[in-house]
mmCIF file of C-alpha atoms in Angstrom:
data_model
loop_
_atom_site.group_PDB
_atom_site.id
_atom_site.type_symbol
_atom_site.label_atom_id
_atom_site.label_comp_id
_atom_site.label_asym_id
_atom_site.label_seq_id
_atom_site.Cartn_x
_atom_site.Cartn_y
_atom_site.Cartn_z
ATOM 1 C CA MET A 1 -0.093 0.100 0.008
ATOM 2 C CA THR A 2 1.429 3.457 -1.035
ATOM 3 C CA PHE A 3 1.981 6.234 1.460
ATOM 4 C CA ALA A 4 -0.829 8.212 -0.247
ATOM 5 C CA GLN A 5 -3.457 5.294 0.249
ATOM 6 C CA ARG A 6 -2.556 4.974 3.952
ATOM 7 C CA LEU A 7 -2.947 8.714 4.504
ATOM 8 C CA ARG A 8 -6.262 8.742 2.681
ATOM 9 C CA GLN A 9 -7.326 5.908 4.947
ATOM 10 C CA GLY A 10 -6.572 7.789 8.031
ATOM 11 C CA GLN A 11 -3.896 5.525 9.182
ATOM 12 C CA PRO A 12 -1.595 6.761 12.064
ATOM 13 C CA LEU A 13 1.523 8.000 10.269
ATOM 14 C CA LEU A 14 4.700 9.360 11.517
ATOM 15 C CA SER A 15 7.369 11.437 9.742
ATOM 16 C CA THR A 16 9.827 14.128 10.363
ATOM 17 C CA PHE A 17 11.243 17.151 8.646
ATOM 18 C CA ILE A 18 14.540 16.585 6.882
ATOM 19 C CA LYS A 19 16.481 19.938 6.923
ATOM 20 C CA THR A 20 19.869 18.575 5.887
ATOM 21 C CA PRO A 21 20.256 17.509 2.218
ATOM 22 C CA SER A 22 21.882 14.137 3.152
ATOM 23 C CA HIS A 23 20.849 10.565 1.850
ATOM 24 C CA ALA A 24 22.408 8.919 4.939
ATOM 25 C CA VAL A 25 19.938 10.966 7.241
ATOM 26 C CA ILE A 26 17.042 9.668 5.346
ATOM 27 C CA GLU A 27 18.346 6.072 5.195
ATOM 28 C CA ILE A 28 18.721 6.147 9.010
ATOM 29 C CA ALA A 29 15.201 7.625 9.216
ATOM 30 C CA GLY A 30 13.766 4.799 7.163
ATOM 31 C CA ASP A 31 15.661 2.179 9.113
ATOM 32 C CA ALA A 32 14.496 3.526 12.321
ATOM 33 C CA GLY A 33 11.000 2.973 10.920
ATOM 34 C CA LEU A 34 9.475 6.232 10.009
ATOM 35 C CA ASP A 35 6.376 6.232 7.722
ATOM 36 C CA ALA A 36 7.912 9.130 5.724
ATOM 37 C CA VAL A 37 10.353 12.124 5.711
ATOM 38 C CA VAL A 38 9.403 15.404 4.526
ATOM 39 C CA LEU A 39 12.269 17.227 2.531
ATOM 40 C CA ASP A 40 11.952 20.787 3.600
ATOM 41 C CA ALA A 41 12.741 22.709 0.271
ATOM 42 C CA GLU A 42 10.694 25.722 1.691
ATOM 43 C CA HIS A 43 13.205 26.387 4.582
ATOM 44 C CA ALA A 44 16.375 24.405 3.901
ATOM 45 C CA PRO A 45 18.759 24.280 0.934
ATOM 46 C CA PHE A 46 17.292 21.633 -1.259
ATOM 47 C CA GLY A 47 18.229 22.367 -4.898
ATOM 48 C CA ALA A 48 17.112 19.973 -7.753
ATOM 49 C CA ALA A 49 20.267 17.710 -7.484
ATOM 50 C CA ALA A 50 19.741 17.473 -3.590
ATOM 51 C CA LEU A 51 16.062 16.611 -4.121
ATOM 52 C CA ASP A 52 16.929 13.919 -6.725
ATOM 53 C CA LEU A 53 19.359 12.292 -4.380
ATOM 54 C CA CYS A 54 17.355 12.327 -1.444
ATOM 55 C CA LEU A 55 14.126 11.105 -3.132
ATOM 56 C CA LEU A 56 16.396 8.247 -4.431
ATOM 57 C CA ALA A 57 17.454 7.567 -0.805
ATOM 58 C CA CYS A 58 13.713 7.574 0.180
ATOM 59 C CA ARG A 59 13.244 4.574 -2.176
ATOM 60 C CA ALA A 60 16.174 2.672 -0.962
ATOM 61 C CA ALA A 61 14.972 3.222 2.564
ATOM 62 C CA ARG A 62 11.431 2.218 1.862
ATOM 63 C CA THR A 63 10.067 5.321 3.490
ATOM 64 C CA GLY A 64 7.754 7.755 1.914
ATOM 65 C CA GLY A 65 9.320 10.687 0.229
ATOM 66 C CA LEU A 66 7.388 13.895 0.678
ATOM 67 C CA VAL A 67 8.426 17.492 -0.513
ATOM 68 C CA ARG A 68 7.425 20.653 1.086
ATOM 69 C CA VAL A 69 7.873 22.811 -1.910
ATOM 70 C CA PRO A 70 9.374 26.302 -1.837
ATOM 71 C CA ASP A 71 6.631 27.820 -4.102
ATOM 72 C CA LYS A 72 3.704 26.631 -6.086
ATOM 73 C CA ARG A 73 4.912 27.173 -9.668
ATOM 74 C CA PRO A 74 3.941 24.237 -11.984
ATOM 75 C CA ALA A 75 7.612 23.834 -12.855
ATOM 76 C CA THR A 76 8.510 23.537 -9.195
ATOM 77 C CA LEU A 77 5.636 21.105 -8.536
ATOM 78 C CA GLN A 78 6.235 18.991 -11.613
ATOM 79 C CA GLN A 79 9.958 18.647 -10.753
ATOM 80 C CA ALA A 80 9.424 17.050 -7.323
ATOM 81 C CA LEU A 81 6.907 14.732 -8.962
ATOM 82 C CA ASP A 82 9.189 13.821 -11.956
ATOM 83 C CA LEU A 83 11.897 12.937 -9.472
ATOM 84 C CA GLY A 84 9.504 10.447 -7.808
ATOM 85 C CA ALA A 85 8.014 12.290 -4.717
ATOM 86 C CA ASP A 86 5.546 10.231 -2.996
ATOM 87 C CA GLY A 87 3.623 13.475 -1.821
ATOM 88 C CA LEU A 88 3.741 17.210 -1.779
ATOM 89 C CA VAL A 89 3.234 19.563 1.301
ATOM 90 C CA LEU A 90 1.828 22.645 -0.114
ATOM 91 C CA PRO A 91 2.410 25.721 1.997
ATOM 92 C CA HIS A 92 0.086 28.563 2.628
ATOM 93 C CA ILE A 93 -2.959 27.300 1.043
ATOM 94 C CA THR A 94 -5.687 29.717 1.537
ATOM 95 C CA SER A 95 -8.646 29.361 -0.609
ATOM 96 C CA ALA A 96 -10.252 26.766 -2.749
ATOM 97 C CA ASP A 97 -9.754 28.708 -6.089
ATOM 98 C CA GLN A 98 -6.131 28.922 -5.129
ATOM 99 C CA ALA A 99 -5.697 25.287 -4.253
ATOM 100 C CA SER A 100 -7.755 24.104 -7.452
ATOM 101 C CA ALA A 101 -5.196 25.998 -9.680
ATOM 102 C CA VAL A 102 -2.360 24.408 -7.899
ATOM 103 C CA LEU A 103 -3.798 20.878 -8.244
ATOM 104 C CA GLN A 104 -4.111 21.422 -12.095
ATOM 105 C CA ALA A 105 -0.301 21.040 -12.207
ATOM 106 C CA LEU A 106 -0.335 17.769 -10.376
ATOM 107 C CA HIS A 107 -2.545 15.841 -12.627
ATOM 108 C CA TYR A 108 -2.356 14.794 -16.350
ATOM 109 C CA ARG A 109 -6.079 13.960 -16.835
ATOM 110 C CA ASP A 110 -8.267 16.981 -15.888
ATOM 111 C CA GLY A 111 -5.132 18.874 -15.243
ATOM 112 C CA CYS A 112 -2.258 20.538 -17.066
ATOM 113 C CA ARG A 113 0.826 18.720 -15.777
ATOM 114 C CA GLY A 114 3.573 18.678 -18.424
ATOM 115 C CA PHE A 115 4.233 14.981 -19.815
ATOM 116 C CA SER A 116 7.541 13.213 -19.360
ATOM 117 C CA ASN A 117 8.206 9.656 -18.853
ATOM 118 C CA SER A 118 11.959 9.942 -18.895
ATOM 119 C CA PRO A 119 12.819 10.918 -15.255
ATOM 120 C CA ARG A 120 12.534 8.464 -12.336
ATOM 121 C CA ALA A 121 8.738 8.592 -11.898
ATOM 122 C CA GLY A 122 8.440 7.117 -15.539
ATOM 123 C CA GLY A 123 11.076 4.479 -14.992
ATOM 124 C CA TYR A 124 13.497 6.452 -17.258
ATOM 125 C CA GLY A 125 11.211 5.788 -20.183
ATOM 126 C CA ARG A 126 10.121 2.218 -19.294
ATOM 127 C CA ALA A 127 6.445 3.362 -18.946
ATOM 128 C CA ASN A 128 4.654 4.306 -22.105
ATOM 129 C CA LEU A 129 2.318 7.176 -22.237
ATOM 130 C CA ALA A 130 -0.782 5.373 -21.089
ATOM 131 C CA GLU A 131 1.163 3.356 -18.325
ATOM 132 C CA HIS A 132 2.663 6.570 -16.958
ATOM 133 C CA LEU A 133 -0.764 8.614 -16.925
ATOM 134 C CA ALA A 134 -2.393 5.493 -15.230
ATOM 135 C CA ALA A 135 0.470 5.253 -12.551
ATOM 136 C CA GLU A 136 1.096 8.684 -11.735
ATOM 137 C CA ASP A 137 -2.400 10.389 -11.607
ATOM 138 C CA GLY A 138 -3.512 10.117 -7.921
ATOM 139 C CA ARG A 139 -0.431 8.470 -6.903
ATOM 140 C CA HIS A 140 0.936 11.407 -4.925
ATOM 141 C CA ALA A 141 -0.292 12.472 -1.449
ATOM 142 C CA VAL A 142 -1.459 16.082 -1.569
ATOM 143 C CA ILE A 143 -1.288 17.832 1.739
ATOM 144 C CA ALA A 144 -2.295 21.289 2.039
ATOM 145 C CA GLN A 145 -0.841 23.313 4.915
ATOM 146 C CA ILE A 146 -3.208 25.607 6.596
ATOM 147 C CA GLU A 147 -1.199 28.371 8.277
ATOM 148 C CA ASP A 148 -2.876 31.738 7.413
ATOM 149 C CA ARG A 149 -5.738 33.836 8.822
ATOM 150 C CA GLU A 150 -7.304 34.002 5.352
ATOM 151 C CA ALA A 151 -7.597 30.308 5.076
ATOM 152 C CA LEU A 152 -9.866 30.104 8.015
ATOM 153 C CA ASP A 153 -12.601 31.757 6.269
ATOM 154 C CA HIS A 154 -12.373 28.975 3.377
ATOM 155 C CA LEU A 155 -12.030 25.784 5.551
ATOM 156 C CA HIS A 156 -15.329 24.306 4.467
ATOM 157 C CA ASP A 157 -14.537 24.836 0.751
ATOM 158 C CA LEU A 158 -11.044 23.472 1.228
ATOM 159 C CA ALA A 159 -12.052 20.461 3.113
ATOM 160 C CA ARG A 160 -14.398 19.387 0.236
ATOM 161 C CA LEU A 161 -11.598 19.449 -2.370
ATOM 162 C CA ALA A 162 -11.487 15.785 -3.451
ATOM 163 C CA ARG A 163 -7.861 16.030 -4.629
ATOM 164 C CA ILE A 164 -6.522 17.325 -1.269
ATOM 165 C CA ASP A 165 -5.895 14.234 0.826
ATOM 166 C CA CYS A 166 -5.147 16.012 4.081
ATOM 167 C CA LEU A 167 -5.247 19.540 5.893
ATOM 168 C CA LEU A 168 -1.894 19.957 7.857
ATOM 169 C CA VAL A 169 -1.974 22.719 10.467
ATOM 170 C CA GLY A 170 1.135 24.801 10.664
ATOM 171 C CA ARG A 171 0.698 26.384 14.079
ATOM 172 C CA ALA A 172 3.731 28.726 13.939
ATOM 173 C CA ASP A 173 2.889 30.563 10.840
ATOM 174 C CA LEU A 174 -0.837 30.577 12.022
ATOM 175 C CA SER A 175 0.355 32.189 15.209
ATOM 176 C CA VAL A 176 2.053 34.835 13.335
ATOM 177 C CA SER A 177 -0.747 35.388 11.067
ATOM 178 C CA LEU A 178 -3.145 35.844 13.912
ATOM 179 C CA GLY A 179 -0.828 38.319 15.736
ATOM 180 C CA ALA A 180 -0.025 35.811 18.630
ATOM 181 C CA GLU A 181 3.541 34.957 20.100
ATOM 182 C CA ARG A 182 2.759 31.678 21.523
ATOM 183 C CA LEU A 183 1.365 28.455 20.190
ATOM 184 C CA ASP A 184 -0.955 28.130 23.136
ATOM 185 C CA ASP A 185 -2.534 31.490 22.572
ATOM 186 C CA PRO A 186 -6.322 31.025 22.850
ATOM 187 C CA ARG A 187 -6.693 32.522 19.327
ATOM 188 C CA VAL A 188 -4.410 29.738 17.940
ATOM 189 C CA GLU A 189 -6.062 27.088 19.950
ATOM 190 C CA ASP A 190 -9.430 28.134 18.575
ATOM 191 C CA ALA A 191 -8.155 28.176 14.956
ATOM 192 C CA VAL A 192 -6.491 24.708 15.185
ATOM 193 C CA ASN A 193 -9.858 23.417 16.524
ATOM 194 C CA ARG A 194 -11.674 24.869 13.703
ATOM 195 C CA VAL A 195 -9.416 23.312 11.196
ATOM 196 C CA LEU A 196 -9.599 19.917 12.823
ATOM 197 C CA ASP A 197 -13.346 20.032 13.273
ATOM 198 C CA THR A 198 -14.121 21.128 9.893
ATOM 199 C CA ALA A 199 -11.868 18.668 8.143
ATOM 200 C CA GLN A 200 -13.088 15.729 10.333
ATOM 201 C CA ALA A 201 -16.638 16.553 9.627
ATOM 202 C CA ALA A 202 -15.869 16.395 5.820
ATOM 203 C CA GLY A 203 -14.129 13.027 6.377
ATOM 204 C CA LYS A 204 -10.731 14.719 5.557
ATOM 205 C CA PRO A 205 -7.621 13.300 7.294
ATOM 206 C CA THR A 206 -5.697 15.885 9.326
ATOM 207 C CA GLY A 207 -2.004 16.392 10.090
ATOM 208 C CA MET A 208 0.037 18.383 12.509
ATOM 209 C CA PHE A 209 3.664 19.575 13.032
ATOM 210 C CA VAL A 210 4.490 18.905 16.520
ATOM 211 C CA SER A 211 7.817 19.114 18.528
ATOM 212 C CA SER A 212 7.025 16.764 21.436
ATOM 213 C CA HIS A 213 5.360 13.376 22.012
ATOM 214 C CA ASP A 214 3.084 15.013 24.527
ATOM 215 C CA ASP A 215 1.687 17.208 21.847
ATOM 216 C CA LEU A 216 1.577 14.132 19.470
ATOM 217 C CA GLN A 217 -0.583 12.347 22.019
ATOM 218 C CA ARG A 218 -2.702 15.403 22.656
ATOM 219 C CA PHE A 219 -3.522 15.719 18.905
ATOM 220 C CA ALA A 220 -3.858 11.969 18.274
ATOM 221 C CA ALA A 221 -6.770 12.157 20.719
ATOM 222 C CA ARG A 222 -8.364 14.822 18.578
ATOM 223 C CA GLY A 223 -8.378 12.532 15.564
ATOM 224 C CA VAL A 224 -5.196 13.703 13.965
ATOM 225 C CA SER A 225 -3.537 10.842 12.037
ATOM 226 C CA PHE A 226 -0.496 12.330 10.182
ATOM 227 C CA PHE A 227 2.290 13.679 12.228
ATOM 228 C CA ILE A 228 5.698 15.530 11.426
ATOM 229 C CA LEU A 229 7.520 15.266 14.594
ATOM 230 C CA GLY A 230 10.395 17.595 14.783
ATOM 231 C CA SER A 231 13.398 17.457 12.425
ATOM 232 C CA ASP A 232 16.775 15.915 11.983
ATOM 233 C CA GLN A 233 18.478 19.251 13.216
ATOM 234 C CA ALA A 234 16.247 19.262 16.418
ATOM 235 C CA LEU A 235 17.348 15.740 17.194
ATOM 236 C CA LEU A 236 20.935 16.488 16.642
ATOM 237 C CA ARG A 237 20.814 19.568 18.831
ATOM 238 C CA ALA A 238 18.966 17.826 21.592
ATOM 239 C CA GLY A 239 21.260 14.834 21.543
ATOM 240 C CA TRP A 240 24.518 16.838 21.463
ATOM 241 C CA GLY A 241 23.107 19.169 23.950
ATOM 242 C CA GLN A 242 22.422 16.400 26.276
ATOM 243 C CA GLN A 243 26.025 14.931 25.674
ATOM 244 C CA VAL A 244 27.455 18.442 26.476
ATOM 245 C CA ARG A 245 25.437 18.870 29.723
ATOM 246 C CA GLN A 246 26.652 15.545 30.779
ATOM 247 C CA PHE A 247 30.349 15.923 29.922
ATOM 248 C CA PRO A 248 32.358 16.211 33.249
ATOM 249 C CA GLY A 249 33.395 19.635 33.964
ATOM 250 C CA SER A 250 30.977 21.099 31.292
ATOM 251 C CA ALA A 251 30.137 24.740 32.001
ATOM 252 C CA HIS A 252 26.840 24.328 29.971
#
């Protein structure tokens, strides 16, 4: 079963952000048992060559390879798909009209994705036109990130879009957009609950970025099924910080 199929079924899925363009980090994440990794091309230095290598590593590690894209230009989206991404995380989705325009670039049929079967996604030319269209349309998980005040006014329409598989709450950007300085600000908590309630009423899976297992358990109890837990950088910082603190004579 593909990552997208598991996501659409609402299975519990655990992933993490990858901020370091390194195939070894991804191999370790897959070996540890993560369901997926999210290559953060929005906030980390992922060029085309790095995405290519890291998505290859996802296949080798048998873990879902998702890309949080830096923008929503068709060329950017299509490149990630051609390189074999199992899904896309789309930042700053604010309305159904905007989302529908973006979704056009992700599909051949009833869309405008430019055809090429020569990259990894087409088996380097192995798949013919019909085979490639059949294999690619609907294969990718499409995750819309809700992180703007404007999006809160369009939640019902977004939740009803069939080609969006999951609404992912981005609490940090949502806090900034709402003028809050803490994730536990009542305005942020209310917005999060609105997103979760609306999506779940429409039968749409929901996702959250969390930085701790306590938050993960809290939102799992609210019906959230897809989690991005921390990042490779956060784990390195926490682990090395603990080693330094335990080092004899450390002044830290």
